PDB file of C-alpha atoms in Angstrom:
ATOM      1  CA  LEU D   1      23.646 -12.319  18.847  1.00 91.00           C
ATOM      2  CA  PRO D   2      24.277 -13.211  22.530  1.00 91.00           C
ATOM      3  CA  ILE D   3      24.286  -9.504  23.413  1.00 93.00           C
ATOM      4  CA  LEU D   4      21.015  -8.991  21.538  1.00 91.00           C
ATOM      5  CA  ALA D   5      19.483 -12.056  23.220  1.00 90.00           C
ATOM      6  CA  ARG D   6      20.363 -10.693  26.664  1.00 91.00           C
ATOM      7  CA  ALA D   7      18.822  -7.342  25.782  1.00 91.00           C
ATOM      8  CA  VAL D   8      15.618  -9.043  24.660  1.00 90.00           C
ATOM      9  CA  GLU D   9      15.485 -11.040  27.904  1.00 90.00           C
ATOM     10  CA  THR D  10      15.785  -7.820  29.876  1.00 91.00           C
ATOM     11  CA  ILE D  11      12.878  -6.048  28.191  1.00 94.00           C
ATOM     12  CA  ALA D  12      10.634  -9.081  27.551  1.00 96.00           C
ATOM     13  CA  PRO D  13       8.558  -8.823  30.779  1.00 96.00           C
ATOM     14  CA  ALA D  14       7.877  -5.137  30.082  1.00 96.00           C
ATOM     15  CA  GLY D  15       6.923  -6.004  26.516  1.00 96.00           C
ATOM     16  CA  ALA D  16       4.467  -8.567  27.865  1.00 97.00           C
ATOM     17  CA  VAL D  17       2.881  -5.978  30.182  1.00 98.00           C
ATOM     18  CA  ASN D  18       2.501  -3.602  27.242  1.00 97.00           C
ATOM     19  CA  GLY D  19       0.992  -6.389  25.140  1.00 97.00           C
ATOM     20  CA  LEU D  20      -1.556  -7.256  27.830  1.00 98.00           C
ATOM     21  CA  ALA D  21      -2.435  -3.587  28.259  1.00 98.00           C
ATOM     22  CA  GLN D  22      -3.047  -3.294  24.508  1.00 97.00           C
ATOM     23  CA  VAL D  23      -5.270  -6.386  24.553  1.00 97.00           C
ATOM     24  CA  LEU D  24      -7.467  -5.035  27.336  1.00 98.00           C
ATOM     25  CA  LEU D  25      -7.709  -1.565  25.824  1.00 98.00           C
ATOM     26  CA  ARG D  26      -8.626  -2.997  22.434  1.00 96.00           C
ATOM     27  CA  ASN D  27     -11.371  -5.143  23.977  1.00 97.00           C
ATOM     28  CA  THR D  28     -12.907  -2.423  26.156  1.00 97.00           C
ATOM     29  CA  CYS D  29     -12.524   0.952  24.417  1.00 96.00           C
ATOM     30  CA  PRO D  30     -15.471   2.274  22.379  1.00 95.00           C
ATOM     31  CA  GLY D  31     -15.791   0.490  19.048  1.00 92.00           C
ATOM     32  CA  VAL D  32     -15.517  -3.084  17.837  1.00 90.00           C
ATOM     33  CA  PRO D  33     -12.419  -5.058  18.919  1.00 91.00           C
ATOM     34  CA  ASP D  34     -10.138  -5.909  15.997  1.00 88.00           C
ATOM     35  CA  LEU D  35      -8.866  -9.426  16.676  1.00 88.00           C
ATOM     36  CA  TYR D  36      -6.451 -11.069  14.266  1.00 84.00           C
ATOM     37  CA  GLN D  37      -6.876 -14.846  13.997  1.00 83.00           C
ATOM     38  CA  GLY D  38      -3.738 -16.623  15.146  1.00 85.00           C
ATOM     39  CA  ASN D  39      -2.574 -13.796  17.427  1.00 90.00           C
ATOM     40  CA  GLU D  40      -4.347 -15.073  20.530  1.00 94.00           C
ATOM     41  CA  ARG D  41      -0.896 -15.829  21.951  1.00 94.00           C
ATOM     42  CA  TRP D  42       2.412 -13.973  21.522  1.00 93.00           C
ATOM     43  CA  ASP D  43       3.276 -13.422  17.888  1.00 86.00           C
ATOM     44  CA  PHE D  44       6.712 -12.298  16.724  1.00 84.00           C
ATOM     45  CA  SER D  45       5.989 -11.990  13.023  1.00 80.00           C
ATOM     46  CA  LEU D  46       7.318  -8.983  11.187  1.00 78.00           C
ATOM     47  CA  VAL D  47       5.286  -8.373   8.009  1.00 75.00           C
ATOM     48  CA  ASP D  48       3.796 -10.387   5.147  1.00 74.00           C
ATOM     49  CA  PRO D  49       4.537 -13.145   4.392  1.00 73.00           C
ATOM     50  CA  ASP D  50       6.188 -13.817   7.771  1.00 70.00           C
ATOM     51  CA  ASN D  51       2.781 -13.829   9.489  1.00 69.00           C
ATOM     52  CA  ARG D  52       1.254 -16.359   7.085  1.00 76.00           C
ATOM     53  CA  ARG D  53       1.856 -19.578   8.933  1.00 79.00           C
ATOM     54  CA  PRO D  54      -0.541 -22.293  10.156  1.00 85.00           C
ATOM     55  CA  VAL D  55      -2.385 -21.538  13.399  1.00 87.00           C
ATOM     56  CA  ASP D  56      -2.150 -24.146  16.165  1.00 90.00           C
ATOM     57  CA  PHE D  57      -5.885 -24.351  16.858  1.00 92.00           C
ATOM     58  CA  ALA D  58      -5.495 -27.524  18.947  1.00 93.00           C
ATOM     59  CA  LEU D  59      -3.280 -25.678  21.421  1.00 93.00           C
ATOM     60  CA  ARG D  60      -5.755 -22.813  21.673  1.00 93.00           C
ATOM     61  CA  ARG D  61      -8.725 -25.140  22.151  1.00 93.00           C
ATOM     62  CA  GLN D  62      -6.901 -27.053  24.863  1.00 92.00           C
ATOM     63  CA  ALA D  63      -6.016 -23.847  26.722  1.00 91.00           C
ATOM     64  CA  SER D  64      -9.628 -22.656  26.514  1.00 90.00           C
ATOM     65  CA  ALA D  65     -10.950 -25.985  27.803  1.00 90.00           C
ATOM     66  CA  GLN D  66      -8.563 -26.036  30.772  1.00 87.00           C
ATOM     67  CA  PRO D  67      -8.154 -22.450  32.023  1.00 83.00           C
ATOM     68  CA  ALA D  68      -5.047 -21.919  34.143  1.00 87.00           C
ATOM     69  CA  ASP D  69      -4.858 -20.018  37.421  1.00 92.00           C
ATOM     70  CA  THR D  70      -2.989 -16.727  37.719  1.00 94.00           C
ATOM     71  CA  THR D  71       0.051 -18.338  39.329  1.00 94.00           C
ATOM     72  CA  THR D  72       0.465 -20.716  36.399  1.00 95.00           C
ATOM     73  CA  LEU D  73      -0.242 -18.030  33.799  1.00 96.00           C
ATOM     74  CA  LEU D  74       2.436 -15.770  35.270  1.00 95.00           C
ATOM     75  CA  ARG D  75       4.944 -18.582  35.718  1.00 95.00           C
ATOM     76  CA  ASP D  76       4.504 -19.725  32.110  1.00 96.00           C
ATOM     77  CA  TRP D  77       3.899 -16.283  30.618  1.00 97.00           C
ATOM     78  CA  ARG D  78       6.361 -16.854  27.776  1.00 96.00           C
ATOM     79  CA  ASP D  79       4.080 -19.423  26.125  1.00 95.00           C
ATOM     80  CA  GLY D  80       1.407 -16.776  25.508  1.00 96.00           C
ATOM     81  CA  GLY D  81      -1.299 -18.472  27.548  1.00 96.00           C
ATOM     82  CA  ILE D  82      -1.640 -15.361  29.682  1.00 97.00           C
ATOM     83  CA  LYS D  83      -2.587 -13.319  26.609  1.00 97.00           C
ATOM     84  CA  GLN D  84      -5.118 -15.895  25.417  1.00 96.00           C
ATOM     85  CA  ALA D  85      -6.662 -16.051  28.899  1.00 96.00           C
ATOM     86  CA  LEU D  86      -7.019 -12.257  29.018  1.00 97.00           C
ATOM     87  CA  ILE D  87      -8.660 -12.189  25.596  1.00 96.00           C
ATOM     88  CA  ALA D  88     -11.097 -14.934  26.598  1.00 95.00           C
ATOM     89  CA  GLN D  89     -12.013 -13.363  29.943  1.00 95.00           C
ATOM     90  CA  SER D  90     -12.384  -9.797  28.697  1.00 97.00           C
ATOM     91  CA  LEU D  91     -14.464 -10.852  25.686  1.00 96.00           C
ATOM     92  CA  GLY D  92     -16.589 -12.965  28.029  1.00 96.00           C
ATOM     93  CA  VAL D  93     -17.324  -9.882  30.131  1.00 97.00           C
ATOM     94  CA  ARG D  94     -18.009  -7.866  26.997  1.00 96.00           C
ATOM     95  CA  ARG D  95     -20.466 -10.498  25.756  1.00 96.00           C
ATOM     96  CA  HIS D  96     -22.268 -10.667  29.122  1.00 97.00           C
ATOM     97  CA  TYR D  97     -22.565  -6.863  29.327  1.00 97.00           C
ATOM     98  CA  SER D  98     -23.040  -6.308  25.621  1.00 96.00           C
ATOM     99  CA  GLU D  99     -25.109  -3.111  25.847  1.00 97.00           C
ATOM    100  CA  LEU D 100     -22.671  -1.538  28.288  1.00 97.00           C
ATOM    101  CA  PHE D 101     -19.800  -1.963  25.830  1.00 97.00           C
ATOM    102  CA  ARG D 102     -21.881  -1.304  22.729  1.00 95.00           C
ATOM    103  CA  ARG D 103     -23.620   1.848  23.925  1.00 95.00           C
ATOM    104  CA  GLY D 104     -21.828   2.905  27.106  1.00 96.00           C
ATOM    105  CA  ASP D 105     -20.036   6.229  27.298  1.00 96.00           C
ATOM    106  CA  TYR D 106     -16.321   6.605  27.950  1.00 97.00           C
ATOM    107  CA  GLN D 107     -15.182   8.464  31.070  1.00 97.00           C
ATOM    108  CA  PRO D 108     -11.448   8.957  31.674  1.00 97.00           C
ATOM    109  CA  LEU D 109     -10.696   8.754  35.385  1.00 98.00           C
ATOM    110  CA  ARG D 110      -8.285  10.794  37.437  1.00 97.00           C
ATOM    111  CA  VAL D 111      -5.531   8.918  39.277  1.00 98.00           C
ATOM    112  CA  GLN D 112      -3.824  10.352  42.339  1.00 97.00           C
ATOM    113  CA  GLY D 113      -0.834   9.352  44.396  1.00 97.00           C
ATOM    114  CA  PRO D 114       2.907   8.751  43.959  1.00 96.00           C
ATOM    115  CA  ARG D 115       2.578   6.549  40.846  1.00 97.00           C
ATOM    116  CA  ALA D 116      -0.394   8.268  39.232  1.00 97.00           C
ATOM    117  CA  GLU D 117       1.372   8.845  35.916  1.00 97.00           C
ATOM    118  CA  HIS D 118       1.908   5.098  35.576  1.00 98.00           C
ATOM    119  CA  ILE D 119      -1.806   4.242  35.382  1.00 98.00           C
ATOM    120  CA  VAL D 120      -4.409   4.621  32.641  1.00 98.00           C
ATOM    121  CA  ALA D 121      -7.964   4.205  33.933  1.00 98.00           C
ATOM    122  CA  PHE D 122     -11.377   4.811  32.448  1.00 98.00           C
ATOM    123  CA  ALA D 123     -14.990   3.821  33.007  1.00 98.00           C
ATOM    124  CA  ARG D 124     -17.752   2.713  30.673  1.00 98.00           C
ATOM    125  CA  HIS D 125     -21.305   3.563  31.789  1.00 97.00           C
ATOM    126  CA  TRP D 126     -24.740   2.646  30.474  1.00 97.00           C
ATOM    127  CA  GLN D 127     -28.066   2.771  32.310  1.00 95.00           C
ATOM    128  CA  GLY D 128     -26.721   2.041  35.766  1.00 94.00           C
ATOM    129  CA  GLN D 129     -24.059  -0.424  34.661  1.00 97.00           C
ATOM    130  CA  TRP D 130     -20.393   0.439  35.175  1.00 98.00           C
ATOM    131  CA  ALA D 131     -17.167  -1.101  33.952  1.00 98.00           C
ATOM    132  CA  LEU D 132     -13.706   0.012  35.044  1.00 98.00           C
ATOM    133  CA  VAL D 133     -10.554  -0.591  32.995  1.00 98.00           C
ATOM    134  CA  VAL D 134      -7.113  -0.239  34.566  1.00 98.00           C
ATOM    135  CA  VAL D 135      -3.779  -0.736  32.789  1.00 98.00           C
ATOM    136  CA  PRO D 136      -0.219   0.296  33.730  1.00 98.00           C
ATOM    137  CA  ARG D 137       2.424   2.098  31.699  1.00 97.00           C
ATOM    138  CA  TRP D 138       6.147   2.797  32.096  1.00 96.00           C
ATOM    139  CA  VAL D 139       6.756  -0.002  34.609  1.00 96.00           C
ATOM    140  CA  ALA D 140       9.835  -1.726  33.162  1.00 94.00           C
ATOM    141  CA  GLY D 141      12.001  -0.780  36.132  1.00 91.00           C
ATOM    142  CA  TRP D 142       9.654  -2.470  38.621  1.00 93.00           C
ATOM    143  CA  LEU D 143       9.578  -5.912  37.034  1.00 94.00           C
ATOM    144  CA  GLY D 144      11.525  -9.063  37.745  1.00 91.00           C
ATOM    145  CA  ASP D 145      11.427 -12.033  35.405  1.00 93.00           C
ATOM    146  CA  GLN D 146       7.619 -12.002  35.182  1.00 95.00           C
ATOM    147  CA  PRO D 147       5.143  -9.422  33.828  1.00 96.00           C
ATOM    148  CA  HIS D 148       3.806  -8.836  37.319  1.00 95.00           C
ATOM    149  CA  ILE D 149       4.047  -5.600  39.263  1.00 95.00           C
ATOM    150  CA  PRO D 150       4.376  -6.102  43.030  1.00 94.00           C
ATOM    151  CA  PRO D 151       1.280  -4.480  44.631  1.00 95.00           C
ATOM    152  CA  ALA D 152       3.487  -2.584  47.083  1.00 95.00           C
ATOM    153  CA  SER D 153       5.022  -0.714  44.124  1.00 95.00           C
ATOM    154  CA  TRP D 154       1.844   1.351  43.819  1.00 97.00           C
ATOM    155  CA  GLY D 155       2.006   2.783  47.329  1.00 96.00           C
ATOM    156  CA  GLU D 156      -0.965   5.065  47.987  1.00 97.00           C
ATOM    157  CA  THR D 157      -1.841   5.480  44.295  1.00 98.00           C
ATOM    158  CA  CYS D 158      -5.624   5.478  43.891  1.00 98.00           C
ATOM    159  CA  ILE D 159      -8.212   5.799  41.121  1.00 98.00           C
ATOM    160  CA  HIS D 160     -10.712   8.602  41.710  1.00 97.00           C
ATOM    161  CA  LEU D 161     -14.210   7.306  40.946  1.00 97.00           C
ATOM    162  CA  PRO D 162     -17.303   9.350  40.003  1.00 95.00           C
ATOM    163  CA  PRO D 163     -19.485  10.336  43.016  1.00 94.00           C
ATOM    164  CA  ALA D 164     -22.133   7.803  41.931  1.00 93.00           C
ATOM    165  CA  LEU D 165     -19.627   5.032  42.693  1.00 95.00           C
ATOM    166  CA  ARG D 166     -18.859   6.010  46.265  1.00 95.00           C
ATOM    167  CA  ASP D 167     -18.214   2.888  48.400  1.00 95.00           C
ATOM    168  CA  SER D 168     -18.990   0.758  45.337  1.00 96.00           C
ATOM    169  CA  ARG D 169     -18.193  -2.944  45.170  1.00 97.00           C
ATOM    170  CA  TRP D 170     -16.404  -4.459  42.187  1.00 97.00           C
ATOM    171  CA  LYS D 171     -15.791  -7.840  40.634  1.00 97.00           C
ATOM    172  CA  GLY D 172     -12.810  -8.125  38.325  1.00 96.00           C
ATOM    173  CA  LEU D 173     -11.114 -10.668  36.112  1.00 95.00           C
ATOM    174  CA  TRP D 174      -9.682 -13.740  37.826  1.00 89.00           C
ATOM    175  CA  ALA D 175     -12.263 -13.389  40.636  1.00 86.00           C
ATOM    176  CA  THR D 176     -10.888 -10.102  41.962  1.00 88.00           C
ATOM    177  CA  ARG D 177     -13.329  -8.560  44.469  1.00 94.00           C
ATOM    178  CA  LEU D 178     -12.857  -5.227  46.200  1.00 95.00           C
ATOM    179  CA  THR D 179     -14.700  -2.251  47.645  1.00 96.00           C
ATOM    180  CA  ALA D 180     -13.973   1.422  47.032  1.00 95.00           C
ATOM    181  CA  GLN D 181     -12.847   3.540  49.968  1.00 93.00           C
ATOM    182  CA  GLY D 182     -15.301   6.377  49.497  1.00 96.00           C
ATOM    183  CA  GLU D 183     -14.578   7.558  45.964  1.00 96.00           C
ATOM    184  CA  LEU D 184     -11.075   6.057  45.883  1.00 97.00           C
ATOM    185  CA  LEU D 185     -10.001   2.648  44.629  1.00 97.00           C
ATOM    186  CA  PRO D 186      -6.419   1.637  45.550  1.00 97.00           C
ATOM    187  CA  VAL D 187      -4.434   0.489  42.526  1.00 97.00           C
ATOM    188  CA  SER D 188      -2.556  -1.987  44.734  1.00 96.00           C
ATOM    189  CA  GLN D 189      -5.842  -3.861  45.223  1.00 96.00           C
ATOM    190  CA  VAL D 190      -6.992  -3.590  41.601  1.00 97.00           C
ATOM    191  CA  LEU D 191      -3.736  -5.023  40.198  1.00 96.00           C
ATOM    192  CA  THR D 192      -2.933  -7.529  42.916  1.00 94.00           C
ATOM    193  CA  GLN D 193      -2.959 -10.705  40.832  1.00 93.00           C
ATOM    194  CA  MET D 194      -2.295  -9.541  37.276  1.00 96.00           C
ATOM    195  CA  PRO D 195      -0.825  -6.446  35.586  1.00 96.00           C
ATOM    196  CA  VAL D 196      -4.180  -5.340  34.105  1.00 98.00           C
ATOM    197  CA  ASN D 197      -7.794  -5.619  35.190  1.00 98.00           C
ATOM    198  CA  LEU D 198     -11.366  -5.113  34.014  1.00 98.00           C
ATOM    199  CA  LEU D 199     -13.928  -4.683  36.778  1.00 98.00           C
ATOM    200  CA  ILE D 200     -17.716  -4.555  36.842  1.00 98.00           C
ATOM    201  CA  ALA D 201     -19.648  -2.744  39.597  1.00 97.00           C
ATOM    202  CA  VAL D 202     -21.828  -5.223  41.481  1.00 95.00           C
TER     203      VAL D 202
END
Protein backbone atom coordinates (compact mmCIF):
# COMPACT_ATOMS: atom_id res chain seq x y z
CA LEU A 1 0.00 0.00 0.00
CA PRO A 2 2.76 2.57 0.72
CA ILE A 3 4.30 1.86 -2.69
CA LEU A 4 0.92 2.30 -4.37
CA ALA A 5 0.29 5.53 -2.43
CA ARG A 6 3.62 6.96 -3.61
CA ALA A 7 2.79 6.05 -7.19
CA VAL A 8 -0.57 7.79 -6.93
CA GLU A 9 1.10 10.90 -5.50
CA THR A 10 3.47 10.96 -8.45
CA ILE A 11 0.78 10.87 -11.13
CA ALA A 12 -1.94 12.86 -9.30
CA PRO A 13 -1.03 16.31 -10.73
CA ALA A 14 -1.06 14.89 -14.27
CA GLY A 15 -4.40 13.24 -13.56
CA ALA A 16 -5.75 16.60 -12.43
CA VAL A 17 -4.57 18.27 -15.66
CA ASN A 18 -6.28 15.55 -17.68
CA GLY A 19 -9.45 15.96 -15.62
CA LEU A 20 -9.52 19.72 -16.18
CA ALA A 21 -8.91 19.23 -19.90
CA GLN A 22 -11.85 16.82 -20.07
CA VAL A 23 -14.09 19.30 -18.24
CA LEU A 24 -13.30 22.12 -20.66
CA LEU A 25 -13.66 19.93 -23.74
CA ARG A 26 -16.99 18.58 -22.53
CA ASN A 27 -18.30 22.11 -21.92
CA THR A 28 -17.15 23.60 -25.23
CA CYS A 29 -17.26 20.91 -27.93
CA PRO A 30 -20.34 20.75 -30.19
CA GLY A 31 -23.31 19.22 -28.40
CA VAL A 32 -24.85 19.48 -24.96
CA PRO A 33 -22.50 19.10 -21.96
CA ASP A 34 -23.20 15.95 -19.95
CA LEU A 35 -22.74 16.94 -16.30
CA TYR A 36 -23.19 14.37 -13.57
CA GLN A 37 -24.60 15.79 -10.33
CA GLY A 38 -22.13 15.37 -7.50
CA ASN A 39 -19.06 15.28 -9.76
CA GLU A 40 -18.42 19.01 -9.66
CA ARG A 41 -15.29 18.23 -7.64
CA TRP A 42 -12.89 15.26 -7.85
CA ASP A 43 -14.69 11.95 -7.63
CA PHE A 44 -12.90 8.65 -7.06
CA SER A 45 -15.89 6.34 -7.30
CA LEU A 46 -15.52 3.14 -9.26
CA VAL A 47 -18.95 1.88 -10.38
CA ASP A 48 -22.44 1.46 -8.93
CA PRO A 49 -23.15 1.47 -6.06
CA ASP A 50 -19.85 3.13 -5.07
CA ASN A 51 -20.96 6.41 -6.68
CA ARG A 52 -24.29 6.53 -4.83
CA ARG A 53 -23.40 8.64 -1.86
CA PRO A 54 -24.84 11.94 -0.56
CA VAL A 55 -23.65 15.09 -2.33
CA ASP A 56 -22.22 17.86 -0.15
CA PHE A 57 -24.31 20.67 -1.63
CA ALA A 58 -23.38 23.07 1.19
CA LEU A 59 -19.71 22.84 0.25
CA ARG A 60 -20.49 23.47 -3.41
CA ARG A 61 -22.75 26.44 -2.64
CA GLN A 62 -20.10 27.97 -0.39
CA ALA A 63 -17.42 27.60 -3.07
CA SER A 64 -19.71 29.19 -5.67
CA ALA A 65 -20.53 32.11 -3.36
CA GLN A 66 -16.87 32.81 -2.58
CA PRO A 67 -14.83 32.16 -5.74
CA ALA A 68 -11.13 31.62 -5.09
CA ASP A 69 -8.26 33.15 -7.03
CA THR A 70 -5.97 31.05 -9.22
CA THR A 71 -3.20 30.96 -6.62
CA THR A 72 -5.54 29.48 -4.03
CA LEU A 73 -7.16 27.08 -6.50
CA LEU A 74 -3.77 25.70 -7.53
CA ARG A 75 -2.46 25.53 -3.97
CA ASP A 76 -5.55 23.63 -2.79
CA TRP A 77 -6.14 21.69 -6.00
CA ARG A 78 -6.59 18.39 -4.16
CA ASP A 79 -9.92 19.51 -2.67
CA GLY A 80 -11.50 19.72 -6.14
CA GLY A 81 -12.33 23.42 -5.96
CA ILE A 82 -10.30 24.02 -9.11
CA LYS A 83 -12.57 21.66 -11.06
CA GLN A 84 -15.75 23.26 -9.71
CA ALA A 85 -14.41 26.73 -10.56
CA LEU A 86 -13.63 25.66 -14.14
CA ILE A 87 -17.09 24.18 -14.58
CA ALA A 88 -18.72 27.35 -13.25
CA GLN A 89 -16.63 29.72 -15.37
CA SER A 90 -16.86 27.76 -18.61
CA LEU A 91 -20.62 27.25 -18.27
CA GLY A 92 -20.95 30.96 -17.50
CA VAL A 93 -19.22 31.79 -20.79
CA ARG A 94 -21.36 29.23 -22.59
CA ARG A 95 -24.53 30.78 -21.16
CA HIS A 96 -23.45 34.32 -22.10
CA TYR A 97 -22.57 33.27 -25.67
CA SER A 98 -25.33 30.71 -26.02
CA GLU A 99 -25.77 30.96 -29.80
CA LEU A 100 -22.04 30.67 -30.40
CA PHE A 101 -21.91 27.35 -28.56
CA ARG A 102 -25.31 26.15 -29.75
CA ARG A 103 -24.87 26.91 -33.44
CA GLY A 104 -21.19 27.72 -33.92
CA ASP A 105 -19.02 25.58 -36.16
CA TYR A 106 -15.97 23.67 -34.97
CA GLN A 107 -12.57 24.54 -36.45
CA PRO A 108 -9.51 22.55 -35.35
CA LEU A 109 -6.47 24.82 -35.20
CA ARG A 110 -2.91 24.10 -36.20
CA VAL A 111 -0.24 24.43 -33.51
CA GLN A 112 3.40 25.07 -34.35
CA GLY A 113 6.60 25.10 -32.37
CA PRO A 114 8.67 22.76 -30.19
CA ARG A 115 5.74 21.54 -28.06
CA ALA A 116 3.04 21.55 -30.72
CA GLU A 117 2.07 17.92 -30.17
CA HIS A 118 1.27 18.70 -26.54
CA ILE A 119 -1.59 21.11 -27.34
CA VAL A 120 -5.16 20.58 -28.53
CA ALA A 121 -6.76 23.79 -29.80
CA PHE A 122 -9.95 24.56 -31.67
CA ALA A 123 -12.25 27.49 -32.38
CA ARG A 124 -16.01 27.88 -32.34
CA HIS A 125 -17.42 30.51 -34.73
CA TRP A 126 -20.88 31.96 -35.25
CA GLN A 127 -21.82 35.22 -36.96
CA GLY A 128 -18.69 37.15 -36.06
CA GLN A 129 -18.27 35.65 -32.60
CA TRP A 130 -15.23 33.50 -31.85
CA ALA A 131 -14.28 31.25 -28.97
CA LEU A 132 -10.91 29.54 -28.60
CA VAL A 133 -10.35 26.41 -26.51
CA VAL A 134 -6.85 25.33 -25.51
CA VAL A 135 -5.96 22.24 -23.46
CA PRO A 136 -2.64 20.40 -22.96
CA ARG A 137 -1.82 16.71 -23.25
CA TRP A 138 1.14 14.51 -22.33
CA VAL A 139 2.60 16.94 -19.79
CA ALA A 140 3.25 14.68 -16.79
CA GLY A 141 7.01 15.16 -16.99
CA TRP A 142 6.73 18.95 -16.71
CA LEU A 143 4.72 19.11 -13.50
CA GLY A 144 5.75 19.58 -9.90
CA ASP A 145 3.32 19.05 -7.05
CA GLN A 146 0.60 21.17 -8.69
CA PRO A 147 -1.37 20.76 -11.94
CA HIS A 148 0.30 23.84 -13.37
CA ILE A 149 2.62 23.91 -16.36
CA PRO A 150 5.33 26.58 -16.12
CA PRO A 151 4.75 29.00 -19.06
CA ALA A 152 8.42 28.73 -20.05
CA SER A 153 7.86 25.03 -20.79
CA TRP A 154 6.02 25.97 -23.98
CA GLY A 155 8.92 27.86 -25.53
CA GLU A 156 7.94 29.29 -28.91
CA THR A 157 4.89 27.04 -29.31
CA CYS A 158 2.05 29.02 -30.89
CA ILE A 159 -1.54 28.49 -32.02
CA HIS A 160 -2.13 29.40 -35.67
CA LEU A 161 -5.34 31.42 -35.93
CA PRO A 162 -7.58 31.87 -39.00
CA PRO A 163 -6.71 34.97 -41.10
CA ALA A 164 -9.88 36.70 -39.86
CA LEU A 165 -8.35 36.74 -36.37
CA ARG A 166 -5.11 38.48 -37.26
CA ASP A 167 -3.96 40.74 -34.38
CA SER A 168 -7.14 39.79 -32.50
CA ARG A 169 -7.64 40.53 -28.82
CA TRP A 170 -8.88 37.87 -26.41
CA LYS A 171 -10.38 37.62 -22.96
CA GLY A 172 -10.04 34.28 -21.21
CA LEU A 173 -11.07 32.60 -17.99
CA TRP A 174 -9.67 34.07 -14.78
CA ALA A 175 -9.38 37.50 -16.46
CA THR A 176 -6.71 36.44 -18.95
CA ARG A 177 -6.24 39.13 -21.62
CA LEU A 178 -3.89 38.88 -24.58
CA THR A 179 -3.39 39.94 -28.18
CA ALA A 180 -2.41 37.74 -31.11
CA GLN A 181 0.91 38.40 -32.81
CA GLY A 182 -0.37 38.51 -36.37
CA GLU A 183 -2.04 35.13 -36.79
CA LEU A 184 -0.10 33.51 -33.93
CA LEU A 185 -1.10 33.20 -30.29
CA PRO A 186 1.71 32.07 -27.93
CA VAL A 187 0.67 29.13 -25.77
CA SER A 188 2.85 30.48 -22.95
CA GLN A 189 0.51 33.47 -22.71
CA VAL A 190 -2.72 31.48 -23.11
CA LEU A 191 -1.85 29.05 -20.29
CA THR A 192 -0.04 31.41 -17.95
CA GLN A 193 -2.29 31.08 -14.91
CA MET A 194 -4.03 27.73 -15.34
CA PRO A 195 -3.44 24.52 -17.33
CA VAL A 196 -6.46 25.08 -19.62
CA ASN A 197 -8.21 28.13 -21.02
CA LEU A 198 -11.32 29.25 -22.89
CA LEU A 199 -11.02 32.61 -24.64
CA ILE A 200 -13.50 34.88 -26.38
CA ALA A 201 -12.44 37.35 -29.09
CA VAL A 202 -13.22 40.90 -27.98
